[in-house]
């Protein structure tokens, strides 16, 4: 199971603590963490995961791995700048957003567009046409965030495993791939 | 001057009319329109611009130009899917958002992150930590949207022209470019 | 008709002259030029095109338009670095390669993979398994390059116009688009 | 240490065997394998690595992980199509190319442009201006390929570790990162 943890590259002490605990709990549940690979929330989540023996993937915006935080096991160097936010989202079965600024908002938007569940801790609130958009699943603690994200990721994994059994499903999926 | 018009690929009659008028007014002000190149708001804005002799650029997500709406003069075929949303934003000096769903939200987020002004017509509202984020400049009519966007784009252009005269500015800019 | 002109951002006087003539002749044939937007071959081709009233599009790798050469009419700011080479190729109906280093080689490879014809002036030669790959159409003069590229682009355009008339073709195309 | 293995998604029995042996030997040397995540050479290399307990990363072009070969441990879903070839290269300290068609050629070009060493088994030969380009290090066996790639990757890693100690180097590196 791969869970994305997203948030600012500079963050408050409270967010750092939340992210570190999220990382610890995800590792204990056996989840691989994917993130943007930089500092702040991303680094805290990776540090937490490493302290519990977890595996961490950092999908980096730049041209080499020099900006990867020291707790990234696998630096993926995309060279595509902020467009890498799409890859951080699509690589995960569920997302935990902690705080966050506009970069995090773009990631949340991409996840929701792709139907990838987003669990939020003190993060963006969205509304349009005077109605609140409740797609982000709001929780209050790191433990709740991890429990919810893991459960949603499992449900998503099961759907993905089940899908190819349906007639035609395999072909539909192939059409979506570019190469 | 290049202004982005963003919104859903399927939209209401009201949004279609708004987008078409925005396209007309931008063309009359001499602005080139950049958009995601597909239907809905994008097509209506391009159609409006073409009716007044404007130039339209469609930055497409797919592998060829077959999905470009018929009012796109210059189809840019990126092949990078939704990651092309970054390019739609960075290519503009100002953005007009009309309605919109999660794809539009990702574009708004990218624009605000890059400091590109966003003018909104019936589009997303954002808040975090209980406080509303007022970065999107809200207007009520197509005319207001165009007036505001053109004025902000001019200010931005002037800053860009002025910047290289400042000591060191040219070098700073060069550092940002990859090639 | 959109023709890509590709080559090094720093080039010899002979390549500069070739590229400028290619730009002039393409503009006279009514073709829009798409290129990587930087200096060298790209700038010379744009300068040639502008001297004959042509339209030029520069698909830039960086974060803003400051590196665009002064003869680019429409700077497309991708923010995705060298990955923008894909977009330069896919946006063209044919490609003219003049000299070139590894960046140009990546573009040639992408074009050939996508079935976009490549006309070469003093550019790369490829072979594998001891056999030469003759996919690059070699010519000796700017005039030959333009004549060949325009003719191949027209053939490609006609195929694209014809394709949707075939049963199912429209749906196949739609499947390739991401949004 | 991360080594990329590149080649066609459909390949000959000889290439399959070469790729599988390369995967086995890389895993035995403790290297993580990065590849494009699909079939053919990519799958064979991953299968070889898994048979020796190695770790495999597949950087996929499509919109979900359904096209990942079954021996990919960590599917990175980029959503950016062939532009993901840049990420496969930049994520590696050295590259082993086995056979390959135009996609592989684009990857070789990107690696050489970025100064990432490429070791080739029956792959492309390049020349320009009548002179052969010998940047691809040619070898004849899987064992030679792995030995050479590991040694070059180590040299590259050492340079990267040494670099930040130099005055100013850290800042230079930061400038290269986009976010």
XYZ file of C-alpha atoms in Angstrom:
716
model
C 0.000 0.000 0.000
C 1.312 3.464 -0.936
C 0.048 6.541 0.928
C 1.010 10.109 0.011
C 1.735 12.648 2.738
C 1.572 16.245 1.500
C 2.125 19.665 3.035
C 4.424 22.663 3.092
C 8.200 22.516 2.766
C 8.323 24.882 5.746
C 5.831 24.233 8.510
C 4.930 24.943 12.139
C 6.165 22.786 15.061
C 2.616 21.414 15.427
C 2.513 20.353 11.779
C 5.965 18.818 12.083
C 4.813 16.727 15.024
C 1.614 15.675 13.253
C 3.550 14.680 10.125
C 6.137 12.719 12.091
C 3.434 10.779 13.938
C 1.596 10.135 10.666
C 4.843 8.758 9.232
C 5.402 6.490 12.242
C 1.876 5.104 12.179
C 1.903 4.526 8.410
C 5.164 2.590 8.676
C 3.713 0.499 11.491
C 0.768 -0.341 9.236
C 3.183 -1.459 6.540
C 2.448 1.412 4.163
C 5.102 2.876 1.867
C 5.154 6.683 2.023
C 5.297 8.771 -1.136
C 5.838 12.528 -0.919
C 7.389 15.463 -2.749
C 10.763 14.638 -1.195
C 11.596 18.082 0.211
C 11.615 19.544 3.778
C 8.903 20.500 6.271
C 5.912 18.164 6.358
C 7.535 15.877 3.773
C 10.714 15.462 5.790
C 8.886 14.981 9.100
C 6.687 12.244 7.623
C 9.736 10.471 6.160
C 11.622 10.772 9.473
C 8.709 9.259 11.345
C 8.459 6.413 8.852
C 12.187 5.659 8.991
C 12.103 5.562 12.811
C 9.699 2.619 12.487
C 11.501 0.870 9.643
C 9.223 2.126 6.856
C 10.073 2.764 3.190
C 9.940 6.319 1.780
C 9.778 7.594 -1.810
C 10.446 11.263 -2.649
C 9.197 12.469 -6.040
C 11.417 15.508 -6.548
C 10.770 18.561 -8.741
C 14.391 19.416 -9.596
C 17.225 18.218 -11.794
C 19.091 16.049 -9.272
C 18.605 14.462 -5.866
C 20.502 17.098 -3.890
C 17.325 18.616 -2.454
C 15.920 15.304 -1.214
C 15.470 15.294 2.550
C 17.819 12.865 4.325
C 14.986 10.438 5.163
C 14.038 9.712 1.539
C 15.024 6.136 0.623
C 14.162 6.352 -3.064
C 14.607 9.764 -4.664
C 12.721 9.938 -7.973
C 14.210 12.883 -9.860
C 11.557 14.085 -12.286
C 13.092 17.258 -13.703
C 9.566 18.591 -14.362
C 9.183 21.106 -11.530
C 5.774 21.530 -9.930
C 4.184 19.341 -12.597
C 5.525 16.498 -10.457
C 2.628 17.142 -8.079
C 0.489 15.031 -10.431
C 2.873 12.095 -10.006
C 2.885 12.357 -6.198
C -0.901 12.023 -6.219
C -1.349 9.363 -8.901
C 1.257 7.128 -7.232
C -0.805 6.892 -4.022
C -3.927 4.921 -3.104
C -4.832 7.595 -0.550
C -3.505 11.006 0.519
C -2.991 12.666 3.903
C -2.791 16.473 3.665
C -1.302 18.330 6.632
C -1.727 22.116 6.551
C -0.289 23.217 3.250
C -0.162 26.175 0.900
C -0.895 26.509 -2.841
C 1.339 23.607 -3.898
C -0.581 21.334 -1.540
C -3.841 22.756 -2.886
C -2.841 21.798 -6.447
C -2.119 18.279 -5.208
C -5.472 18.023 -3.434
C -7.190 19.178 -6.628
C -5.373 16.558 -8.723
C -6.203 13.788 -6.238
C -9.891 14.687 -6.089
C -10.010 14.884 -9.896
C -8.556 11.365 -10.114
C -10.874 9.993 -7.424
C -8.013 9.392 -4.971
C -9.304 9.910 -1.406
C -7.847 12.871 0.546
C -7.771 12.917 4.349
C -7.104 16.406 5.762
C -5.506 17.669 8.980
C -5.870 21.479 9.321
C -5.767 21.858 5.578
C -7.688 23.775 2.881
C -11.477 24.168 2.889
C -13.178 24.501 -0.468
C -16.524 25.829 -1.616
C -18.155 26.822 -4.869
C -21.456 28.377 -5.799
C -22.036 29.079 -2.112
C -21.895 25.397 -1.192
C -19.090 23.774 0.721
C -17.248 20.963 -1.071
C -16.843 18.145 1.426
C -14.622 15.878 -0.643
C -11.710 16.281 1.755
C -12.297 13.920 4.695
C -11.511 15.989 7.783
C -9.923 14.419 10.841
C -8.343 15.840 14.012
C -5.513 13.523 14.957
C -2.647 11.719 13.248
C -4.099 8.396 14.372
C -7.487 9.133 12.808
C -5.814 10.297 9.597
C -3.805 7.100 9.246
C -6.712 4.838 10.152
C -8.969 6.525 7.593
C -6.343 6.697 4.839
C -5.308 3.066 5.251
C -8.912 1.908 5.173
C -9.689 3.949 2.045
C -6.488 2.806 0.337
C -7.379 -0.829 1.002
C -10.830 -0.340 -0.470
C -9.243 1.269 -3.538
C -6.691 -1.545 -3.890
C -9.445 -4.130 -3.737
C -11.373 -2.348 -6.463
C -8.252 -2.260 -8.634
C -7.653 -5.960 -8.106
C -11.311 -6.749 -8.769
C -11.617 -4.580 -11.869
C -9.652 -6.695 -14.370
C -11.991 -9.612 -13.680
C -14.856 -7.657 -15.193
C -15.353 -8.099 -18.925
C -13.509 -5.459 -20.908
C -12.047 -3.763 -17.860
C -8.488 -4.698 -18.732
C -8.821 -3.118 -22.155
C -10.300 0.059 -20.763
C -7.321 0.393 -18.504
C -4.856 -0.151 -21.302
C -6.414 2.704 -23.253
C -5.506 5.094 -20.474
C -1.804 4.396 -20.729
C 0.457 6.467 -22.930
C 3.652 5.128 -24.333
C -0.340 40.272 -23.688
C -1.382 36.671 -22.979
C -4.394 35.977 -20.738
C -5.484 32.470 -19.699
C -9.179 31.582 -19.578
C -9.883 28.485 -17.503
C -12.973 26.463 -16.601
C -14.754 23.168 -17.177
C -14.808 21.236 -20.451
C -18.553 20.894 -19.911
C -20.357 23.949 -18.550
C -23.719 25.623 -18.070
C -25.286 27.967 -20.676
C -24.551 30.910 -18.329
C -20.864 29.970 -18.124
C -20.728 29.493 -21.890
C -22.098 32.980 -22.408
C -19.710 34.493 -19.850
C -16.735 32.745 -21.456
C -17.719 33.822 -24.959
C -18.065 37.462 -23.886
C -14.732 37.272 -22.040
C -13.145 35.962 -25.254
C -14.654 38.764 -27.337
C -13.543 41.492 -24.945
C -10.020 40.089 -24.591
C -9.624 39.991 -28.380
C -10.847 43.586 -28.617
C -8.181 44.573 -26.090
C -5.546 42.879 -28.254
C -4.874 40.041 -25.825
C -3.906 36.555 -27.006
C -5.939 33.841 -25.260
C -4.278 30.759 -23.844
C -6.387 27.879 -22.547
C -6.450 24.110 -22.156
C -7.725 23.759 -25.724
C -10.751 21.527 -25.036
C -14.524 22.199 -24.974
C -16.882 24.030 -22.603
C -15.472 27.258 -21.161
C -12.286 26.857 -23.211
C -14.150 26.536 -26.500
C -16.560 29.379 -25.727
C -13.693 31.751 -24.889
C -11.872 30.808 -28.110
C -15.057 31.228 -30.168
C -15.611 34.688 -28.696
C -12.018 35.674 -29.416
C -12.147 34.422 -33.016
C -15.381 36.372 -33.649
C -13.391 39.537 -32.924
C -10.250 38.525 -34.825
C -8.237 37.434 -31.781
C -5.501 34.788 -31.571
C -6.051 31.605 -29.522
C -3.580 29.060 -28.135
C -4.761 25.674 -26.815
C -2.318 23.788 -24.577
C -3.632 20.246 -24.950
C -3.203 17.304 -22.556
C -3.263 14.474 -25.105
C -1.075 12.876 -27.744
C -2.346 14.727 -30.817
C -4.444 17.747 -31.766
C -7.657 15.837 -32.468
C -9.311 17.007 -29.241
C -8.576 20.705 -29.837
C -11.767 22.731 -30.112
C -12.323 24.167 -33.621
C -11.538 27.738 -32.479
C -7.967 27.002 -31.388
C -5.495 28.659 -33.790
C -2.348 27.160 -32.296
C -2.713 23.707 -30.775
C 0.229 22.937 -28.493
C 0.240 19.158 -28.048
C 1.991 18.462 -24.758
C 1.478 14.714 -24.309
C 1.750 15.198 -20.526
C -1.909 14.919 -19.484
C -3.140 17.073 -16.624
C 0.404 18.183 -15.841
C -0.130 20.586 -18.740
C -2.212 22.706 -16.336
C 1.093 24.177 -15.097
C 1.938 25.313 -18.630
C -1.465 26.943 -19.178
C -0.866 29.058 -16.063
C 2.815 29.923 -16.490
C 2.207 31.032 -20.090
C -0.214 33.774 -18.983
C 0.297 37.190 -17.402
C -3.136 36.928 -15.778
C -5.883 34.322 -15.473
C -9.690 34.502 -15.712
C -11.404 31.518 -14.018
C -15.050 30.871 -14.925
C -16.819 28.287 -12.729
C -14.671 25.198 -12.862
C -14.143 21.885 -11.150
C -11.009 20.211 -9.725
C -8.892 20.691 -12.862
C -9.583 24.419 -12.693
C -8.798 24.361 -8.969
C -5.360 22.853 -9.685
C -4.739 25.635 -12.202
C -5.799 28.341 -9.747
C -3.450 26.831 -7.158
C -0.520 26.818 -9.604
C -1.195 30.415 -10.663
C -1.375 31.688 -7.075
C 1.810 29.779 -6.219
C 3.600 31.495 -9.124
C 2.217 34.932 -8.245
C 0.113 35.111 -11.419
C -3.085 37.090 -10.670
C -6.380 35.157 -10.843
C -9.685 36.904 -11.539
C -12.714 34.725 -10.689
C -16.289 34.547 -12.015
C -18.441 32.150 -9.941
C -15.409 30.039 -9.190
C -13.870 28.317 -6.155
C -13.657 29.916 -2.711
C -10.754 28.915 -0.516
C -10.089 29.066 3.191
C -7.626 27.589 5.642
C -7.271 27.671 9.389
C -10.714 29.229 9.589
C -9.668 32.254 7.555
C -10.813 32.954 4.017
C -8.062 33.204 1.392
C -8.850 36.256 -0.730
C -6.162 35.789 -3.371
C -8.737 35.195 -6.102
C -10.024 38.589 -7.232
C -13.789 38.196 -7.457
C -15.818 40.008 -10.099
C -19.407 39.697 -11.334
C -19.363 40.425 -15.047
C -17.306 39.485 -18.074
C -16.453 43.157 -18.609
C -15.120 43.553 -15.065
C -13.120 40.341 -15.400
C -11.425 41.474 -18.600
C -10.758 45.002 -17.316
C -9.173 43.669 -14.138
C -7.173 40.914 -15.847
C -5.806 43.229 -18.557
C -4.788 45.837 -15.985
C -3.041 43.228 -13.798
C -1.344 41.641 -16.803
C 0.002 45.051 -17.885
C 1.380 45.687 -14.423
C 3.036 42.263 -14.494
C 4.489 42.849 -17.974
C 5.935 46.177 -16.879
C 7.598 44.547 -13.889
C 9.091 41.911 -16.153
C 10.441 44.531 -18.535
C 11.784 46.626 -15.663
C 13.360 43.710 -13.806
C 16.397 43.057 -16.031
C 17.535 46.641 -15.514
C 18.054 45.967 -11.829
C 21.493 44.704 -10.886
C 21.633 40.932 -10.744
C 18.047 40.446 -11.833
C 18.992 38.973 -15.177
C 21.137 36.347 -13.522
C 18.425 35.426 -11.058
C 16.086 34.801 -13.930
C 18.578 32.709 -15.804
C 18.992 30.461 -12.797
C 15.342 29.563 -12.970
C 15.573 28.222 -16.498
C 16.379 24.609 -17.231
C 17.958 23.514 -20.453
C 0.538 24.008 -40.882
C 2.985 23.864 -37.958
C 6.607 22.864 -38.574
C 9.167 22.404 -35.781
C 12.730 23.627 -36.244
C 15.170 22.051 -33.794
C 18.884 22.379 -33.075
C 21.420 23.626 -30.574
C 21.032 26.754 -28.460
C 24.591 27.612 -29.484
C 25.519 26.899 -33.076
C 28.023 27.592 -35.860
C 27.652 30.507 -38.317
C 26.753 27.972 -41.042
C 23.962 26.488 -38.922
C 22.717 29.973 -38.055
C 22.477 30.836 -41.739
C 20.743 27.543 -42.572
C 18.230 28.035 -39.753
C 17.499 31.623 -40.743
C 16.859 30.619 -44.364
C 14.674 27.720 -43.221
C 12.657 30.197 -41.126
C 12.260 32.602 -44.060
C 11.137 29.886 -46.469
C 8.697 28.338 -43.976
C 7.083 31.739 -43.358
C 6.788 32.280 -47.107
C 4.996 28.932 -47.373
C 2.569 30.068 -44.668
C 3.834 27.655 -42.013
C 3.829 28.522 -38.314
C 7.160 27.695 -36.657
C 7.312 25.885 -33.355
C 10.631 25.524 -31.529
C 12.164 25.289 -28.067
C 12.161 29.085 -27.826
C 15.820 29.594 -26.862
C 18.907 30.867 -28.780
C 21.079 29.438 -31.556
C 19.217 27.495 -34.225
C 15.878 28.280 -32.535
C 16.475 32.020 -32.559
C 17.815 32.068 -36.124
C 14.765 30.200 -37.424
C 12.415 32.580 -35.590
C 14.331 35.614 -36.885
C 14.083 34.350 -40.447
C 10.364 33.704 -40.059
C 9.693 37.142 -38.581
C 11.584 38.832 -41.443
C 8.962 37.344 -43.784
C 5.942 38.026 -41.570
C 5.655 34.512 -40.146
C 4.277 33.419 -36.759
C 6.601 31.794 -34.183
C 5.840 29.703 -31.088
C 8.531 28.993 -28.467
C 7.854 26.090 -26.089
C 10.136 27.018 -23.201
C 11.634 24.719 -20.563
C 11.817 27.212 -17.683
C 9.586 28.950 -15.167
C 8.977 32.216 -17.030
C 9.398 33.744 -20.469
C 12.629 35.622 -19.726
C 14.751 33.169 -21.707
C 12.594 33.343 -24.842
C 14.530 34.657 -27.814
C 13.304 38.088 -28.989
C 11.733 36.634 -32.173
C 9.271 34.357 -30.350
C 5.706 35.676 -30.804
C 4.019 33.203 -28.473
C 6.095 32.019 -25.538
C 4.593 28.857 -24.027
C 6.098 28.552 -20.541
C 5.946 24.884 -19.616
C 7.887 24.765 -16.342
C 8.780 21.124 -17.073
C 12.409 21.467 -18.189
C 13.695 19.175 -20.921
C 10.494 17.136 -20.800
C 9.110 19.951 -22.953
C 10.976 18.389 -25.876
C 8.024 16.004 -26.236
C 5.656 18.964 -26.654
C 7.843 20.633 -29.298
C 7.653 17.459 -31.377
C 4.003 16.510 -30.865
C 2.881 20.048 -31.749
C 4.394 19.804 -35.256
C 3.253 18.024 -38.423
C 6.879 17.758 -39.524
C 10.310 18.540 -38.076
C 13.466 20.106 -39.525
C 16.601 19.239 -37.508
C 19.681 21.398 -38.067
C 22.894 20.066 -36.504
C 22.086 19.522 -32.860
C 23.416 17.847 -29.748
C 21.797 15.443 -27.251
C 18.706 17.594 -26.656
C 18.021 17.568 -30.387
C 18.635 13.816 -30.435
C 15.957 13.301 -27.773
C 13.559 15.349 -29.892
C 14.349 13.339 -33.044
C 13.728 10.133 -31.081
C 10.358 11.377 -29.808
C 9.288 12.486 -33.299
C 10.229 9.162 -34.888
C 8.447 7.289 -32.106
C 5.282 9.304 -32.799
C 5.557 8.866 -36.570
C 6.228 12.581 -37.142
C 8.543 12.971 -40.173
C 12.034 14.365 -39.490
C 14.052 16.148 -42.199
C 17.732 16.505 -41.293
C 20.438 19.018 -42.230
C 23.879 17.916 -40.947
C 22.269 16.209 -38.001
C 22.596 12.882 -36.170
C 23.023 9.543 -37.937
C 21.630 6.485 -36.221
C 22.265 2.774 -36.515
C 21.508 -0.344 -34.546
C 22.461 -3.973 -34.870
C 24.953 -2.967 -37.528
C 22.265 -1.531 -39.776
C 21.787 2.140 -40.469
C 18.397 3.602 -39.476
C 17.268 5.772 -42.390
C 14.190 7.285 -40.753
C 15.705 10.770 -40.805
C 15.202 12.183 -44.320
C 18.547 13.747 -45.216
C 18.744 16.881 -47.350
C 21.553 19.319 -48.187
C 19.972 22.740 -48.464
C 17.473 24.865 -46.566
C 15.236 24.945 -49.646
C 15.153 21.141 -49.914
C 14.456 20.841 -46.186
C 11.480 23.191 -46.342
C 10.091 21.652 -49.543
C 10.279 18.154 -48.074
C 8.932 19.119 -44.627
C 6.005 21.084 -46.048
C 5.074 18.239 -48.385
C 5.238 15.656 -45.571
C 3.284 17.899 -43.201
C 0.537 18.325 -45.814
C 0.299 14.578 -46.285
C 0.056 14.158 -42.509
C -2.602 16.879 -42.209
C -4.677 15.210 -44.927
C -4.503 11.898 -43.105
C -5.627 13.592 -39.895
C -8.562 15.240 -41.649
C -9.476 11.979 -43.382
C -9.193 9.812 -40.275
C -12.346 10.887 -38.403
C -14.443 9.861 -41.407
C -13.445 6.256 -40.858
C -15.774 4.273 -38.628
C -14.611 4.324 -35.023
C -11.641 6.574 -35.671
C -13.067 9.454 -33.677
C -13.517 7.260 -30.615
C -10.018 5.850 -30.866
C -8.660 9.359 -30.855
C -10.706 10.371 -27.864
C -9.286 7.473 -25.899
C -5.817 8.880 -26.290
C -6.638 12.167 -24.597
C -6.269 12.673 -20.869
C -8.318 15.148 -18.937
C 22.828 3.075 -5.581
C 20.125 3.379 -8.262
C 20.770 1.981 -11.767
C 18.325 2.388 -14.668
C 17.732 -0.497 -17.067
C 16.163 0.602 -20.342
C 14.985 -1.140 -23.507
C 11.927 -2.111 -25.511
C 8.594 -3.177 -24.042
C 8.666 -6.055 -26.517
C 12.029 -7.719 -27.046
C 13.816 -10.805 -28.384
C 14.525 -13.902 -26.252
C 18.232 -12.920 -26.231
C 17.420 -9.447 -24.899
C 15.072 -10.932 -22.315
C 17.837 -13.185 -21.068
C 20.378 -10.350 -21.002
C 17.971 -8.113 -19.090
C 17.112 -10.812 -16.571
C 20.796 -11.501 -15.876
C 21.488 -7.768 -15.580
C 18.668 -7.561 -13.018
C 20.040 -10.499 -11.018
C 23.571 -9.121 -10.948
C 22.462 -5.602 -10.016
C 20.408 -6.957 -7.114
C 23.412 -9.005 -5.954
C 25.486 -5.821 -5.958
C 22.857 -4.123 -3.792
C 21.641 -1.738 -6.487
C 18.027 -0.593 -6.698
C 16.658 -0.873 -10.246
C 14.696 1.952 -11.822
C 12.955 1.441 -15.156
C 9.928 2.506 -17.187
C 7.828 -0.129 -15.411
C 6.350 -1.848 -18.480
C 7.055 -5.226 -20.183
C 9.910 -6.603 -22.279
C 13.386 -5.547 -21.132
C 11.894 -3.654 -18.183
C 9.981 -6.662 -16.894
C 12.876 -9.062 -17.424
C 15.254 -6.817 -15.475
C 12.755 -6.501 -12.618
C 12.149 -10.266 -12.585
C 15.870 -10.919 -12.384
C 16.248 -8.427 -9.552
C 13.336 -9.863 -7.579
C 14.763 -13.392 -7.907
C 17.796 -12.143 -5.968
C 15.869 -10.081 -3.422
C 16.436 -6.703 -5.089
C 14.211 -3.605 -5.012
C 12.550 -2.358 -8.228
C 11.003 1.010 -9.106
C 8.821 1.442 -12.205
C 8.290 5.011 -13.428
C 5.103 4.596 -15.446
C 3.813 6.775 -18.297
C 0.069 6.265 -17.744
C -2.718 7.324 -15.417
C -2.687 4.365 -13.021
C -0.534 1.410 -12.048
C -2.451 -1.192 -14.062
C 0.261 -1.408 -16.729
C 3.102 -1.977 -14.251
C 4.799 -5.324 -14.775
C 4.236 -7.756 -11.863
C 7.871 -7.450 -10.674
C 7.699 -3.707 -9.946
C 7.822 -3.101 -6.181
C 7.204 0.642 -6.307
C 5.048 1.877 -9.167
C 5.480 5.631 -9.653
C 2.469 6.767 -11.689
C 3.521 9.944 -13.487
C 0.558 10.631 -15.765
C 2.919 12.454 -18.171
C 3.311 9.864 -20.937
C 6.666 9.590 -22.678
C 7.924 12.705 -20.912
C 8.499 10.322 -18.002
C 11.604 9.125 -19.856
C 13.410 12.149 -18.380
C 12.538 10.986 -14.857
C 13.753 7.422 -15.479
C 17.147 8.833 -16.479
C 17.566 11.570 -13.870
C 16.681 9.150 -11.070
C 19.669 6.906 -11.877
C 23.383 7.226 -11.217
C 24.095 5.090 -14.282
C 22.097 3.511 -17.107
C 22.235 0.109 -18.818
C 20.605 0.141 -22.288
C 19.682 -3.237 -23.807
C 18.651 -3.126 -27.474
C 15.875 -0.581 -27.671
C 13.901 1.469 -30.151
C 13.121 5.212 -30.333
C 11.857 5.481 -26.742
C 15.151 4.048 -25.531
C 17.007 6.428 -27.852
C 15.247 9.415 -26.243
C 16.307 8.112 -22.831
C 19.931 7.656 -23.939
C 19.900 11.225 -25.286
C 18.552 12.618 -22.009
C 21.104 10.681 -19.952
C 24.043 11.839 -22.082
C 22.760 15.426 -21.916
C 22.679 15.215 -18.114
C 26.112 13.586 -17.900
C 24.701 10.296 -16.602
C 26.863 7.409 -17.890
C 25.210 4.989 -20.346
C 26.441 1.406 -20.757
C 25.098 -0.259 -23.913
C 24.375 -3.879 -24.878
C 23.447 -4.202 -28.598
C 21.934 -0.739 -28.527
C 21.976 2.391 -30.719
C 25.121 3.727 -32.383
C 25.318 7.461 -32.944
C 27.345 9.672 -35.227
C 27.286 13.256 -36.391
C 29.278 15.236 -38.896
C 30.809 12.000 -40.124
C 32.310 11.219 -36.717
C 31.127 8.469 -34.432
C 29.917 9.567 -30.994
C 31.439 7.183 -28.463
C 29.608 8.407 -25.374
C 27.751 5.117 -24.993
C 30.113 2.664 -23.291
C 29.749 -0.558 -25.259
C 30.022 -3.937 -23.554
C 29.236 -7.499 -24.666
C 27.936 -9.331 -21.604
C 25.497 -8.706 -18.772
C 28.346 -9.118 -16.278
C 30.483 -6.463 -17.987
C 27.485 -4.113 -18.172
C 26.766 -4.404 -14.452
C 30.427 -4.115 -13.452
C 30.888 -0.986 -15.536
C 27.585 0.631 -14.507
C 28.151 0.003 -10.794
C 31.670 1.399 -10.950
C 30.526 4.541 -12.815
C 27.558 5.022 -10.473
C 29.877 4.831 -7.449
C 32.178 7.440 -8.947
C 29.164 9.665 -9.595
C 27.821 9.174 -6.044
C 31.190 10.110 -4.573
C 31.288 13.309 -6.597
C 27.788 14.197 -5.380
C 28.730 13.604 -1.761
C 31.929 15.618 -2.150
C 30.316 18.559 -3.907
C 28.429 20.188 -0.999
C 31.683 20.519 0.963
C 32.926 23.036 -1.548
C 32.150 26.662 -0.747
C 28.928 27.838 -2.366
C 28.085 24.449 -3.809
C 25.000 24.009 -1.659
C 23.506 27.263 -2.901
C 24.253 26.460 -6.525
C 22.390 23.235 -6.122
C 19.401 24.909 -4.542
C 19.066 27.168 -7.560
C 18.498 24.167 -9.757
C 15.410 23.056 -7.868
C 11.963 24.258 -8.857
C 9.096 24.401 -6.417
